[in-house]
């Protein structure tokens, strides 16, 4: 490594400080997640977090070097929430991956702020929970029969779909939450304006009319399941015997 290059800093690549006081790293991370869930990333600061914990910001710096390290810790803590199957069975890989994807979507909707952080380039994904989750998913694709050079790509495809659609859902639900209404109330209030806007677009109007009496959460769940099934259909096609002499 050239002398002017420094290793990328990460909370996971340096020794953990010795515990010297009643405040623990786990308490800091738990309170930071509560703050993020309530107010978002923009409102997270070491000073505000210290106030919530009843201590000075300087006490926090004994456990984390800066806000970036804190983000690494909270992201990995949240990565520990999804129930990703660790038992592998090649005949059940699709059900296992579907379960993991559903859990990842639920995780993102519980913590809308995390979508932005998952898109950041860095070392947040070398935390222990992220590593366990990634390894468990790769094991499912391996058991399914994906060749070694496709397992990472198959998992990345799955993650891109789940995080992408969950990010859009989280933004939509955050908008509704700010209105003070339930999702059902918000959708009902929007209906007259949507009907007027689609007056000259019969295809849009027909689709909307067909779902008029369906609870909006069920529509979101059905849309997620439909898209996930199509992604898995495409991945499963890679495992089918190819009829010609060459596989694309």
PDB file of C-alpha atoms in Angstrom:
ATOM      1  CA  UNK A   1       0.000   0.000   0.000  1.00  0.00           C
ATOM      2  CA  UNK A   2       1.481   3.419  -0.936  1.00  0.00           C
ATOM      3  CA  UNK A   3       2.542   5.565   2.006  1.00  0.00           C
ATOM      4  CA  UNK A   4      -0.062   8.226   1.266  1.00  0.00           C
ATOM      5  CA  UNK A   5      -2.955   5.731   1.352  1.00  0.00           C
ATOM      6  CA  UNK A   6      -4.681   4.858   4.596  1.00  0.00           C
ATOM      7  CA  UNK A   7      -6.877   1.831   5.262  1.00  0.00           C
ATOM      8  CA  UNK A   8     -10.582   2.563   5.206  1.00  0.00           C
ATOM      9  CA  UNK A   9     -11.711   3.373   8.732  1.00  0.00           C
ATOM     10  CA  UNK A  10     -14.467   1.281  10.230  1.00  0.00           C
ATOM     11  CA  UNK A  11     -15.741   0.479  13.673  1.00  0.00           C
ATOM     12  CA  UNK A  12     -15.277  -3.183  12.760  1.00  0.00           C
ATOM     13  CA  UNK A  13     -11.562  -2.815  11.973  1.00  0.00           C
ATOM     14  CA  UNK A  14     -10.311  -1.415  15.260  1.00  0.00           C
ATOM     15  CA  UNK A  15     -10.247  -2.879  18.786  1.00  0.00           C
ATOM     16  CA  UNK A  16     -13.309  -2.265  20.898  1.00  0.00           C
ATOM     17  CA  UNK A  17     -12.545   0.123  23.803  1.00  0.00           C
ATOM     18  CA  UNK A  18     -12.553  -1.326  27.285  1.00  0.00           C
ATOM     19  CA  UNK A  19     -15.739  -0.682  29.237  1.00  0.00           C
ATOM     20  CA  UNK A  20     -15.127   1.972  31.922  1.00  0.00           C
ATOM     21  CA  UNK A  21     -18.562   3.282  32.871  1.00  0.00           C
ATOM     22  CA  UNK A  22     -22.210   2.354  33.263  1.00  0.00           C
ATOM     23  CA  UNK A  23     -23.062   3.420  29.693  1.00  0.00           C
ATOM     24  CA  UNK A  24     -22.549   0.608  27.187  1.00  0.00           C
ATOM     25  CA  UNK A  25     -22.210   0.519  23.420  1.00  0.00           C
ATOM     26  CA  UNK A  26     -25.367  -1.587  23.264  1.00  0.00           C
ATOM     27  CA  UNK A  27     -27.336   1.116  25.106  1.00  0.00           C
ATOM     28  CA  UNK A  28     -26.021   3.770  22.746  1.00  0.00           C
ATOM     29  CA  UNK A  29     -26.973   1.752  19.682  1.00  0.00           C
ATOM     30  CA  UNK A  30     -30.463   0.937  21.002  1.00  0.00           C
ATOM     31  CA  UNK A  31     -31.195   4.592  21.795  1.00  0.00           C
ATOM     32  CA  UNK A  32     -29.782   5.722  18.442  1.00  0.00           C
ATOM     33  CA  UNK A  33     -32.187   3.359  16.655  1.00  0.00           C
ATOM     34  CA  UNK A  34     -35.112   4.753  18.632  1.00  0.00           C
ATOM     35  CA  UNK A  35     -34.056   8.284  17.699  1.00  0.00           C
ATOM     36  CA  UNK A  36     -33.659   7.350  14.029  1.00  0.00           C
ATOM     37  CA  UNK A  37     -37.044   5.622  13.908  1.00  0.00           C
ATOM     38  CA  UNK A  38     -38.724   8.660  15.450  1.00  0.00           C
ATOM     39  CA  UNK A  39     -36.892  11.511  13.700  1.00  0.00           C
ATOM     40  CA  UNK A  40     -34.746  10.225  10.835  1.00  0.00           C
ATOM     41  CA  UNK A  41     -31.053  10.405   9.972  1.00  0.00           C
ATOM     42  CA  UNK A  42     -31.072  14.169   9.575  1.00  0.00           C
ATOM     43  CA  UNK A  43     -31.856  14.609  13.273  1.00  0.00           C
ATOM     44  CA  UNK A  44     -29.207  12.218  14.575  1.00  0.00           C
ATOM     45  CA  UNK A  45     -26.349  13.952  16.370  1.00  0.00           C
ATOM     46  CA  UNK A  46     -24.027  12.882  19.153  1.00  0.00           C
ATOM     47  CA  UNK A  47     -25.212  15.819  21.248  1.00  0.00           C
ATOM     48  CA  UNK A  48     -28.905  14.928  20.897  1.00  0.00           C
ATOM     49  CA  UNK A  49     -28.197  11.249  21.508  1.00  0.00           C
ATOM     50  CA  UNK A  50     -26.213  12.096  24.634  1.00  0.00           C
ATOM     51  CA  UNK A  51     -29.103  14.172  25.935  1.00  0.00           C
ATOM     52  CA  UNK A  52     -31.517  11.295  25.414  1.00  0.00           C
ATOM     53  CA  UNK A  53     -29.143   9.026  27.324  1.00  0.00           C
ATOM     54  CA  UNK A  54     -28.647  11.557  30.103  1.00  0.00           C
ATOM     55  CA  UNK A  55     -24.960  12.046  29.453  1.00  0.00           C
ATOM     56  CA  UNK A  56     -22.571  14.349  27.619  1.00  0.00           C
ATOM     57  CA  UNK A  57     -21.638  13.698  24.014  1.00  0.00           C
ATOM     58  CA  UNK A  58     -18.032  13.214  25.141  1.00  0.00           C
ATOM     59  CA  UNK A  59     -19.106  10.025  26.930  1.00  0.00           C
ATOM     60  CA  UNK A  60     -20.327   8.594  23.639  1.00  0.00           C
ATOM     61  CA  UNK A  61     -16.957   9.138  21.996  1.00  0.00           C
ATOM     62  CA  UNK A  62     -15.424   6.616  24.383  1.00  0.00           C
ATOM     63  CA  UNK A  63     -17.480   3.987  22.557  1.00  0.00           C
ATOM     64  CA  UNK A  64     -17.680   5.287  18.976  1.00  0.00           C
ATOM     65  CA  UNK A  65     -15.168   7.528  17.248  1.00  0.00           C
ATOM     66  CA  UNK A  66     -17.745   9.520  15.268  1.00  0.00           C
ATOM     67  CA  UNK A  67     -21.234   9.523  13.783  1.00  0.00           C
ATOM     68  CA  UNK A  68     -20.140   7.342  10.853  1.00  0.00           C
ATOM     69  CA  UNK A  69     -19.111   4.582  13.228  1.00  0.00           C
ATOM     70  CA  UNK A  70     -22.418   4.903  15.044  1.00  0.00           C
ATOM     71  CA  UNK A  71     -24.277   4.454  11.751  1.00  0.00           C
ATOM     72  CA  UNK A  72     -22.263   1.300  11.058  1.00  0.00           C
ATOM     73  CA  UNK A  73     -23.297  -0.088  14.430  1.00  0.00           C
ATOM     74  CA  UNK A  74     -26.996   0.724  14.132  1.00  0.00           C
ATOM     75  CA  UNK A  75     -27.206  -0.654  10.591  1.00  0.00           C
ATOM     76  CA  UNK A  76     -25.634  -3.921  11.673  1.00  0.00           C
ATOM     77  CA  UNK A  77     -27.894  -4.117  14.719  1.00  0.00           C
ATOM     78  CA  UNK A  78     -30.946  -3.783  12.465  1.00  0.00           C
ATOM     79  CA  UNK A  79     -29.484  -6.434  10.155  1.00  0.00           C
ATOM     80  CA  UNK A  80     -29.854  -8.798  13.093  1.00  0.00           C
ATOM     81  CA  UNK A  81     -33.661  -8.526  13.019  1.00  0.00           C
ATOM     82  CA  UNK A  82     -34.608 -10.520   9.878  1.00  0.00           C
ATOM     83  CA  UNK A  83     -35.213 -14.222  10.348  1.00  0.00           C
ATOM     84  CA  UNK A  84     -33.117 -15.664   7.523  1.00  0.00           C
ATOM     85  CA  UNK A  85     -33.277 -19.481   7.334  1.00  0.00           C
ATOM     86  CA  UNK A  86     -29.952 -21.143   8.100  1.00  0.00           C
ATOM     87  CA  UNK A  87     -31.094 -24.688   7.285  1.00  0.00           C
ATOM     88  CA  UNK A  88     -30.456 -25.357   3.610  1.00  0.00           C
ATOM     89  CA  UNK A  89     -32.460 -27.722   1.441  1.00  0.00           C
ATOM     90  CA  UNK A  90     -32.046 -27.479  -2.295  1.00  0.00           C
ATOM     91  CA  UNK A  91     -35.669 -28.460  -2.863  1.00  0.00           C
ATOM     92  CA  UNK A  92     -36.925 -25.662  -0.598  1.00  0.00           C
ATOM     93  CA  UNK A  93     -34.563 -22.843  -1.592  1.00  0.00           C
ATOM     94  CA  UNK A  94     -37.320 -20.728  -3.135  1.00  0.00           C
ATOM     95  CA  UNK A  95     -39.498 -20.828  -0.010  1.00  0.00           C
ATOM     96  CA  UNK A  96     -36.473 -19.988   2.155  1.00  0.00           C
ATOM     97  CA  UNK A  97     -35.449 -17.040  -0.031  1.00  0.00           C
ATOM     98  CA  UNK A  98     -39.056 -15.795  -0.153  1.00  0.00           C
ATOM     99  CA  UNK A  99     -39.170 -15.836   3.645  1.00  0.00           C
ATOM    100  CA  UNK A 100     -35.858 -13.970   3.884  1.00  0.00           C
ATOM    101  CA  UNK A 101     -37.003 -11.351   1.347  1.00  0.00           C
ATOM    102  CA  UNK A 102     -40.254 -10.807   3.242  1.00  0.00           C
ATOM    103  CA  UNK A 103     -38.293 -10.342   6.461  1.00  0.00           C
ATOM    104  CA  UNK A 104     -35.944  -7.829   4.810  1.00  0.00           C
ATOM    105  CA  UNK A 105     -38.882  -5.816   3.505  1.00  0.00           C
ATOM    106  CA  UNK A 106     -40.457  -5.769   6.975  1.00  0.00           C
ATOM    107  CA  UNK A 107     -37.138  -4.642   8.463  1.00  0.00           C
ATOM    108  CA  UNK A 108     -36.932  -1.722   6.035  1.00  0.00           C
ATOM    109  CA  UNK A 109     -40.517  -0.647   6.728  1.00  0.00           C
ATOM    110  CA  UNK A 110     -39.870  -0.719  10.495  1.00  0.00           C
ATOM    111  CA  UNK A 111     -36.785   1.461  10.023  1.00  0.00           C
ATOM    112  CA  UNK A 112     -37.404   3.688   6.956  1.00  0.00           C
ATOM    113  CA  UNK A 113     -34.117   5.556   7.471  1.00  0.00           C
ATOM    114  CA  UNK A 114     -32.059   2.442   6.784  1.00  0.00           C
ATOM    115  CA  UNK A 115     -32.702   2.364   3.035  1.00  0.00           C
ATOM    116  CA  UNK A 116     -30.504   5.401   2.476  1.00  0.00           C
ATOM    117  CA  UNK A 117     -27.744   3.945   4.616  1.00  0.00           C
ATOM    118  CA  UNK A 118     -27.774   0.611   2.788  1.00  0.00           C
ATOM    119  CA  UNK A 119     -26.963   2.503  -0.386  1.00  0.00           C
ATOM    120  CA  UNK A 120     -23.846   4.084   1.046  1.00  0.00           C
ATOM    121  CA  UNK A 121     -20.496   2.707  -0.094  1.00  0.00           C
ATOM    122  CA  UNK A 122     -18.428   1.614   2.873  1.00  0.00           C
ATOM    123  CA  UNK A 123     -17.754  -1.175   5.287  1.00  0.00           C
ATOM    124  CA  UNK A 124     -21.101  -1.303   7.052  1.00  0.00           C
ATOM    125  CA  UNK A 125     -21.702  -4.736   5.573  1.00  0.00           C
ATOM    126  CA  UNK A 126     -18.784  -6.382   7.381  1.00  0.00           C
ATOM    127  CA  UNK A 127     -20.554  -6.269  10.724  1.00  0.00           C
ATOM    128  CA  UNK A 128     -21.354  -9.655  12.302  1.00  0.00           C
ATOM    129  CA  UNK A 129     -25.110  -9.557  11.704  1.00  0.00           C
ATOM    130  CA  UNK A 130     -24.731  -8.478   8.087  1.00  0.00           C
ATOM    131  CA  UNK A 131     -22.163 -11.197   7.500  1.00  0.00           C
ATOM    132  CA  UNK A 132     -24.406 -13.881   9.019  1.00  0.00           C
ATOM    133  CA  UNK A 133     -27.405 -12.778   6.968  1.00  0.00           C
ATOM    134  CA  UNK A 134     -25.416 -12.617   3.731  1.00  0.00           C
ATOM    135  CA  UNK A 135     -23.826 -15.995   4.371  1.00  0.00           C
ATOM    136  CA  UNK A 136     -27.230 -17.580   5.073  1.00  0.00           C
ATOM    137  CA  UNK A 137     -28.672 -16.200   1.835  1.00  0.00           C
ATOM    138  CA  UNK A 138     -25.685 -17.374  -0.190  1.00  0.00           C
ATOM    139  CA  UNK A 139     -26.083 -20.833   1.334  1.00  0.00           C
ATOM    140  CA  UNK A 140     -29.646 -20.987  -0.009  1.00  0.00           C
ATOM    141  CA  UNK A 141     -28.524 -20.078  -3.531  1.00  0.00           C
ATOM    142  CA  UNK A 142     -25.692 -22.593  -3.297  1.00  0.00           C
ATOM    143  CA  UNK A 143     -28.109 -25.346  -2.213  1.00  0.00           C
ATOM    144  CA  UNK A 144     -30.387 -24.400  -5.108  1.00  0.00           C
ATOM    145  CA  UNK A 145     -27.575 -25.211  -7.518  1.00  0.00           C
ATOM    146  CA  UNK A 146     -26.403 -21.779  -8.642  1.00  0.00           C
ATOM    147  CA  UNK A 147     -22.771 -21.937  -9.797  1.00  0.00           C
ATOM    148  CA  UNK A 148     -20.206 -20.149  -7.659  1.00  0.00           C
ATOM    149  CA  UNK A 149     -19.851 -17.236 -10.076  1.00  0.00           C
ATOM    150  CA  UNK A 150     -23.626 -16.538 -10.005  1.00  0.00           C
ATOM    151  CA  UNK A 151     -24.486 -16.782  -6.300  1.00  0.00           C
ATOM    152  CA  UNK A 152     -23.419 -13.230  -5.476  1.00  0.00           C
ATOM    153  CA  UNK A 153     -25.251 -11.928  -8.533  1.00  0.00           C
ATOM    154  CA  UNK A 154     -28.430 -13.833  -7.653  1.00  0.00           C
ATOM    155  CA  UNK A 155     -28.353 -12.457  -4.112  1.00  0.00           C
ATOM    156  CA  UNK A 156     -27.637  -8.918  -5.350  1.00  0.00           C
ATOM    157  CA  UNK A 157     -30.610  -9.153  -7.722  1.00  0.00           C
ATOM    158  CA  UNK A 158     -32.871 -10.229  -4.887  1.00  0.00           C
ATOM    159  CA  UNK A 159     -31.600  -7.486  -2.564  1.00  0.00           C
ATOM    160  CA  UNK A 160     -31.980  -4.810  -5.243  1.00  0.00           C
ATOM    161  CA  UNK A 161     -35.638  -5.721  -5.708  1.00  0.00           C
ATOM    162  CA  UNK A 162     -36.464  -5.943  -1.994  1.00  0.00           C
ATOM    163  CA  UNK A 163     -34.659  -2.777  -0.921  1.00  0.00           C
ATOM    164  CA  UNK A 164     -35.895  -0.863  -3.962  1.00  0.00           C
ATOM    165  CA  UNK A 165     -39.585  -1.578  -3.461  1.00  0.00           C
ATOM    166  CA  UNK A 166     -39.360  -1.298   0.342  1.00  0.00           C
ATOM    167  CA  UNK A 167     -37.662   2.100   0.032  1.00  0.00           C
ATOM    168  CA  UNK A 168     -40.543   3.388  -2.098  1.00  0.00           C
ATOM    169  CA  UNK A 169     -43.040   1.941   0.387  1.00  0.00           C
ATOM    170  CA  UNK A 170     -41.231   3.503   3.338  1.00  0.00           C
ATOM    171  CA  UNK A 171     -41.282   6.938   1.693  1.00  0.00           C
ATOM    172  CA  UNK A 172     -45.005   6.574   0.958  1.00  0.00           C
ATOM    173  CA  UNK A 173     -45.810   5.474   4.516  1.00  0.00           C
ATOM    174  CA  UNK A 174     -43.692   8.285   5.982  1.00  0.00           C
ATOM    175  CA  UNK A 175     -45.702  10.797   3.940  1.00  0.00           C
ATOM    176  CA  UNK A 176     -48.940   9.347   5.284  1.00  0.00           C
ATOM    177  CA  UNK A 177     -47.612   9.350   8.859  1.00  0.00           C
ATOM    178  CA  UNK A 178     -46.863  13.081   8.576  1.00  0.00           C
ATOM    179  CA  UNK A 179     -50.480  13.681   7.555  1.00  0.00           C
ATOM    180  CA  UNK A 180     -51.738  12.224  10.825  1.00  0.00           C
ATOM    181  CA  UNK A 181     -54.102   9.904   8.943  1.00  0.00           C
ATOM    182  CA  UNK A 182     -54.278   6.157   8.618  1.00  0.00           C
ATOM    183  CA  UNK A 183     -53.336   4.667   5.259  1.00  0.00           C
ATOM    184  CA  UNK A 184     -56.983   3.794   4.621  1.00  0.00           C
ATOM    185  CA  UNK A 185     -58.070   7.381   5.355  1.00  0.00           C
ATOM    186  CA  UNK A 186     -55.305   8.889   3.232  1.00  0.00           C
ATOM    187  CA  UNK A 187     -56.128   6.712   0.225  1.00  0.00           C
ATOM    188  CA  UNK A 188     -59.855   7.448   0.565  1.00  0.00           C
ATOM    189  CA  UNK A 189     -59.151  11.179   0.698  1.00  0.00           C
ATOM    190  CA  UNK A 190     -57.040  10.979  -2.457  1.00  0.00           C
ATOM    191  CA  UNK A 191     -59.619   8.956  -4.382  1.00  0.00           C
ATOM    192  CA  UNK A 192     -61.731  11.869  -5.782  1.00  0.00           C
ATOM    193  CA  UNK A 193     -58.653  13.671  -7.120  1.00  0.00           C
ATOM    194  CA  UNK A 194     -57.315  10.452  -8.671  1.00  0.00           C
ATOM    195  CA  UNK A 195     -60.664   9.681 -10.299  1.00  0.00           C
ATOM    196  CA  UNK A 196     -60.725  13.163 -11.816  1.00  0.00           C
ATOM    197  CA  UNK A 197     -57.113  12.888 -13.012  1.00  0.00           C
ATOM    198  CA  UNK A 198     -57.773   9.528 -14.720  1.00  0.00           C
ATOM    199  CA  UNK A 199     -60.938  10.663 -16.496  1.00  0.00           C
ATOM    200  CA  UNK A 200     -59.090  10.608 -19.854  1.00  0.00           C
ATOM    201  CA  UNK A 201     -56.973   7.555 -19.001  1.00  0.00           C
ATOM    202  CA  UNK A 202     -59.369   4.600 -18.920  1.00  0.00           C
ATOM    203  CA  UNK A 203     -56.696   1.972 -18.307  1.00  0.00           C
ATOM    204  CA  UNK A 204     -55.557   3.693 -15.136  1.00  0.00           C
ATOM    205  CA  UNK A 205     -59.127   4.278 -14.038  1.00  0.00           C
ATOM    206  CA  UNK A 206     -60.088   0.625 -14.627  1.00  0.00           C
ATOM    207  CA  UNK A 207     -57.138  -0.639 -12.594  1.00  0.00           C
ATOM    208  CA  UNK A 208     -57.934   1.705  -9.746  1.00  0.00           C
ATOM    209  CA  UNK A 209     -61.630   0.824  -9.771  1.00  0.00           C
ATOM    210  CA  UNK A 210     -60.842  -2.892  -9.568  1.00  0.00           C
ATOM    211  CA  UNK A 211     -58.955  -2.322  -6.302  1.00  0.00           C
ATOM    212  CA  UNK A 212     -61.300   0.265  -4.795  1.00  0.00           C
ATOM    213  CA  UNK A 213     -62.524  -2.022  -2.007  1.00  0.00           C
ATOM    214  CA  UNK A 214     -59.191  -3.756  -1.331  1.00  0.00           C
ATOM    215  CA  UNK A 215     -57.322  -2.600   1.822  1.00  0.00           C
ATOM    216  CA  UNK A 216     -54.238  -0.616   0.737  1.00  0.00           C
ATOM    217  CA  UNK A 217     -51.866  -2.728   2.836  1.00  0.00           C
ATOM    218  CA  UNK A 218     -53.091  -5.849   1.070  1.00  0.00           C
ATOM    219  CA  UNK A 219     -52.453  -4.162  -2.280  1.00  0.00           C
ATOM    220  CA  UNK A 220     -48.889  -3.402  -1.219  1.00  0.00           C
ATOM    221  CA  UNK A 221     -48.373  -6.946   0.050  1.00  0.00           C
ATOM    222  CA  UNK A 222     -49.766  -8.433  -3.157  1.00  0.00           C
ATOM    223  CA  UNK A 223     -47.624  -6.166  -5.330  1.00  0.00           C
ATOM    224  CA  UNK A 224     -44.506  -7.125  -3.387  1.00  0.00           C
ATOM    225  CA  UNK A 225     -45.311 -10.837  -3.628  1.00  0.00           C
ATOM    226  CA  UNK A 226     -46.004 -10.581  -7.369  1.00  0.00           C
ATOM    227  CA  UNK A 227     -42.710  -8.839  -8.093  1.00  0.00           C
ATOM    228  CA  UNK A 228     -40.759 -11.197  -5.857  1.00  0.00           C
ATOM    229  CA  UNK A 229     -42.251 -14.222  -7.603  1.00  0.00           C
ATOM    230  CA  UNK A 230     -41.258 -12.835 -10.996  1.00  0.00           C
ATOM    231  CA  UNK A 231     -37.688 -12.163  -9.791  1.00  0.00           C
ATOM    232  CA  UNK A 232     -37.457 -15.716  -8.465  1.00  0.00           C
ATOM    233  CA  UNK A 233     -38.967 -17.072 -11.695  1.00  0.00           C
ATOM    234  CA  UNK A 234     -36.131 -15.410 -13.567  1.00  0.00           C
ATOM    235  CA  UNK A 235     -33.497 -16.748 -11.196  1.00  0.00           C
ATOM    236  CA  UNK A 236     -35.009 -20.242 -11.245  1.00  0.00           C
ATOM    237  CA  UNK A 237     -34.796 -20.224 -15.040  1.00  0.00           C
ATOM    238  CA  UNK A 238     -31.018 -20.166 -14.665  1.00  0.00           C
ATOM    239  CA  UNK A 239     -31.236 -23.588 -13.007  1.00  0.00           C
ATOM    240  CA  UNK A 240     -33.339 -25.225 -15.726  1.00  0.00           C
ATOM    241  CA  UNK A 241     -31.535 -27.385 -18.290  1.00  0.00           C
ATOM    242  CA  UNK A 242     -30.771 -25.335 -21.395  1.00  0.00           C
ATOM    243  CA  UNK A 243     -32.062 -26.998 -24.600  1.00  0.00           C
ATOM    244  CA  UNK A 244     -29.306 -25.787 -26.906  1.00  0.00           C
ATOM    245  CA  UNK A 245     -25.543 -26.390 -26.923  1.00  0.00           C
ATOM    246  CA  UNK A 246     -24.796 -23.003 -25.394  1.00  0.00           C
ATOM    247  CA  UNK A 247     -26.244 -21.302 -22.316  1.00  0.00           C
ATOM    248  CA  UNK A 248     -26.633 -17.492 -22.573  1.00  0.00           C
TER     249      UNK A 248
END
